Coordinates of C-alpha atoms in Angstrom, one line a residue:
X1 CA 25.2 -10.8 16.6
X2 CA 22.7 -8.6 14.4
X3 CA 19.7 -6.9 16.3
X4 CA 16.8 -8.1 15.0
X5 CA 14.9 -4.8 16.2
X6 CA 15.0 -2.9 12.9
X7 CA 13.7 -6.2 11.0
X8 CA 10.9 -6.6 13.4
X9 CA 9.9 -3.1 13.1
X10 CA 10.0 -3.6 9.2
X11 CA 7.8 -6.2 9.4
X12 CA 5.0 -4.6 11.6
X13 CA 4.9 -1.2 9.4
X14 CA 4.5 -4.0 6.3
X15 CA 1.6 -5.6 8.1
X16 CA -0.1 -2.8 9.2
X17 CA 0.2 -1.1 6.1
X18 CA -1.0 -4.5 4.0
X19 CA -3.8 -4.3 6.5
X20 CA -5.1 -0.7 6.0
X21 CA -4.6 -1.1 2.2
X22 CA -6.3 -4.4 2.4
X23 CA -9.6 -3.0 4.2
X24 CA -9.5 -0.2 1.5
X25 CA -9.1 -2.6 -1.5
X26 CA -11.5 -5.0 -0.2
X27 CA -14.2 -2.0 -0.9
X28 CA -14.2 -2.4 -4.4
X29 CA -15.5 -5.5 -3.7
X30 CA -18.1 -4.3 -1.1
X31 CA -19.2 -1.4 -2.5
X32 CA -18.0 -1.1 -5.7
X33 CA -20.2 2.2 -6.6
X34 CA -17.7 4.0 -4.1
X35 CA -15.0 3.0 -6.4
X36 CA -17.0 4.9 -9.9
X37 CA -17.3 7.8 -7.6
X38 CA -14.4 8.3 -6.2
X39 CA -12.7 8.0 -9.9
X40 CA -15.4 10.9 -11.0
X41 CA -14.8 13.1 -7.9
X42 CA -11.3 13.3 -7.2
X43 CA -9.2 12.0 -10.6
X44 CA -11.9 13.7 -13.6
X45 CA -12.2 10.1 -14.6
X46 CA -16.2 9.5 -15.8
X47 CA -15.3 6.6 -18.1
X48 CA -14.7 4.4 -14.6
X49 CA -18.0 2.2 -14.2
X50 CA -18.5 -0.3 -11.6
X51 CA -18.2 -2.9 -13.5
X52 CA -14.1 -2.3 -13.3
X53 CA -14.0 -2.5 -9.6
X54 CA -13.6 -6.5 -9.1
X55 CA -10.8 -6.3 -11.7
X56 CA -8.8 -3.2 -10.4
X57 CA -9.6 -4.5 -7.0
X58 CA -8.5 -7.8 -7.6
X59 CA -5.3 -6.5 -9.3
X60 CA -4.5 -4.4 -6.2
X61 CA -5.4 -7.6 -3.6
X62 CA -2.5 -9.8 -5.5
X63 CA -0.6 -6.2 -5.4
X64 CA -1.2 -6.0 -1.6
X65 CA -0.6 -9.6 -0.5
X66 CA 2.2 -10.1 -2.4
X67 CA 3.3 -7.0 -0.4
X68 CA 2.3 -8.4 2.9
X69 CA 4.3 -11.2 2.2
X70 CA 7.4 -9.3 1.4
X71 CA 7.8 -10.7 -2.1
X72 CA 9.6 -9.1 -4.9
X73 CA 10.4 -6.5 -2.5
X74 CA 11.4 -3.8 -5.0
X75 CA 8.4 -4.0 -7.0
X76 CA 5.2 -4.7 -5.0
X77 CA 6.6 -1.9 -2.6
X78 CA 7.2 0.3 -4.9
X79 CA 3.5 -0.5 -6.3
X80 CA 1.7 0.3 -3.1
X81 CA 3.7 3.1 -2.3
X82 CA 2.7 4.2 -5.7
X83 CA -1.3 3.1 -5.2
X84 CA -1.2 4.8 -2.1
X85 CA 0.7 8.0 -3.1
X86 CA -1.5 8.7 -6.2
X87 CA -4.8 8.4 -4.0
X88 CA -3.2 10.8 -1.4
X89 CA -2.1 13.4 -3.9
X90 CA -5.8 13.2 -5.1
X91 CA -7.6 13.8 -1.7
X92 CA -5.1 16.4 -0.6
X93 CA -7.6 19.0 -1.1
X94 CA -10.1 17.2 1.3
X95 CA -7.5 16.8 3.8
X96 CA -6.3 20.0 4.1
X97 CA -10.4 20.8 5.3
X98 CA -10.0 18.5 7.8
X99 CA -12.4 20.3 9.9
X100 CA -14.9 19.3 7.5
X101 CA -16.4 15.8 8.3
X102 CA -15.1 13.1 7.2
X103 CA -12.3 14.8 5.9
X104 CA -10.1 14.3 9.0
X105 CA -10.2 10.5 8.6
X106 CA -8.8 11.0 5.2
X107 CA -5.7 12.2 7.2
X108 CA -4.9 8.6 8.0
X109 CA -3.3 8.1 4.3
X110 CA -0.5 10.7 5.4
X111 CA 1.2 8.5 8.1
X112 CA 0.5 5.1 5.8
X113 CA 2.2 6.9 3.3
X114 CA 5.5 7.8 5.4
X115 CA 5.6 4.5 6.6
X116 CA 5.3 3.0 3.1
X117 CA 8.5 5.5 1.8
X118 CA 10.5 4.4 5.0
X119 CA 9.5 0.5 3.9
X120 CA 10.6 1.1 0.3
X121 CA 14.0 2.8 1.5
X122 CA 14.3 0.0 3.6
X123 CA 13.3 -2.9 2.1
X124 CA 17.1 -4.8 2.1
X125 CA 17.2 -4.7 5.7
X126 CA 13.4 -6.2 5.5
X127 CA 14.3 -9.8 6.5
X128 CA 10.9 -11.3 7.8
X129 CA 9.9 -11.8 4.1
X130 CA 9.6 -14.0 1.5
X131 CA 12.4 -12.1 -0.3
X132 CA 14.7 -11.7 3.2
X133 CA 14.3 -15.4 3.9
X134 CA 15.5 -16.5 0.5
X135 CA 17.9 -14.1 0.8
X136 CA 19.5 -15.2 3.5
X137 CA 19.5 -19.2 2.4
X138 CA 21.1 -17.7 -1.1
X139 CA 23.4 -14.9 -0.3
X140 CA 24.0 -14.5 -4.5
X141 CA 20.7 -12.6 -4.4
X142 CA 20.2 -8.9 -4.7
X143 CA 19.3 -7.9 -1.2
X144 CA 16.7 -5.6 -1.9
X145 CA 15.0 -7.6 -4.8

């Protein structure tokens, strides 16, 4: 009989992380001139307006829920690690102040983003998911699809 312990933890790294990536998404919505600057500040980007923010950010919420849901595994995981990854490289400066205020909450991104590499090297053995459940009712499937 298989131990569902690994699958379990799978599944509570996925929804935490959907969560924190979900409150930080959800921003763009919320204050969408956060967005504009942090495109100016930390990638060099000034063409970024506001205006873009509902569309990136609703382009990242299907990213994320699809995610959360554990659906084409391969490819939204490999998105949000991706998402997540690029915004960490870019505030790595700030975090390595992290006496500087609010710098240390930035330091929050470096544990989402070790838990969202484990959940990509993972994601096979990721069976509470949309992907794990078909899998399992049609074994033909690539596992980690």
């Amino acid at each position: 009989m298989q131990t569902l312990t690994l699958p379990l933890s799978l599944l509570i790294i996925r929804l935490s992380a959907a969560t924190f990536l979900a409150a930080w998404t959800s921003l763009k919505f919320r204050v969408p001139q956060s967005f504009e600057a942090v495109f100016h500040k930390f990638y060099g980007l000034d063409f970024v307006t506001q205006a873009l923010a509902p569309v990136v950010g609703g382009l990242q919420m299907l990213i994320v829920l699809a995610f959360a849901i554990g659906i084409l595994r391969t490819y939204t995981y490999a998105a949000v690690l991706l998402m997540h990854g690029v915004g960490t490289l870019a505030s790595l400066p700030n975090m390595l102040d992290y006496t500087t205020y609010p710098n240390q909450l930035m330091l929050a991104a470096l544990p989402t983003l070790g838990a969202l590499v484990a959940l990509f090297l993972l994601r096979a053995e990721d069976q509470f998911s949309i992907d794990g459940l078909r899998h399992k009712s049609q074994p033909h499937l690539a596992p980690g699809a």
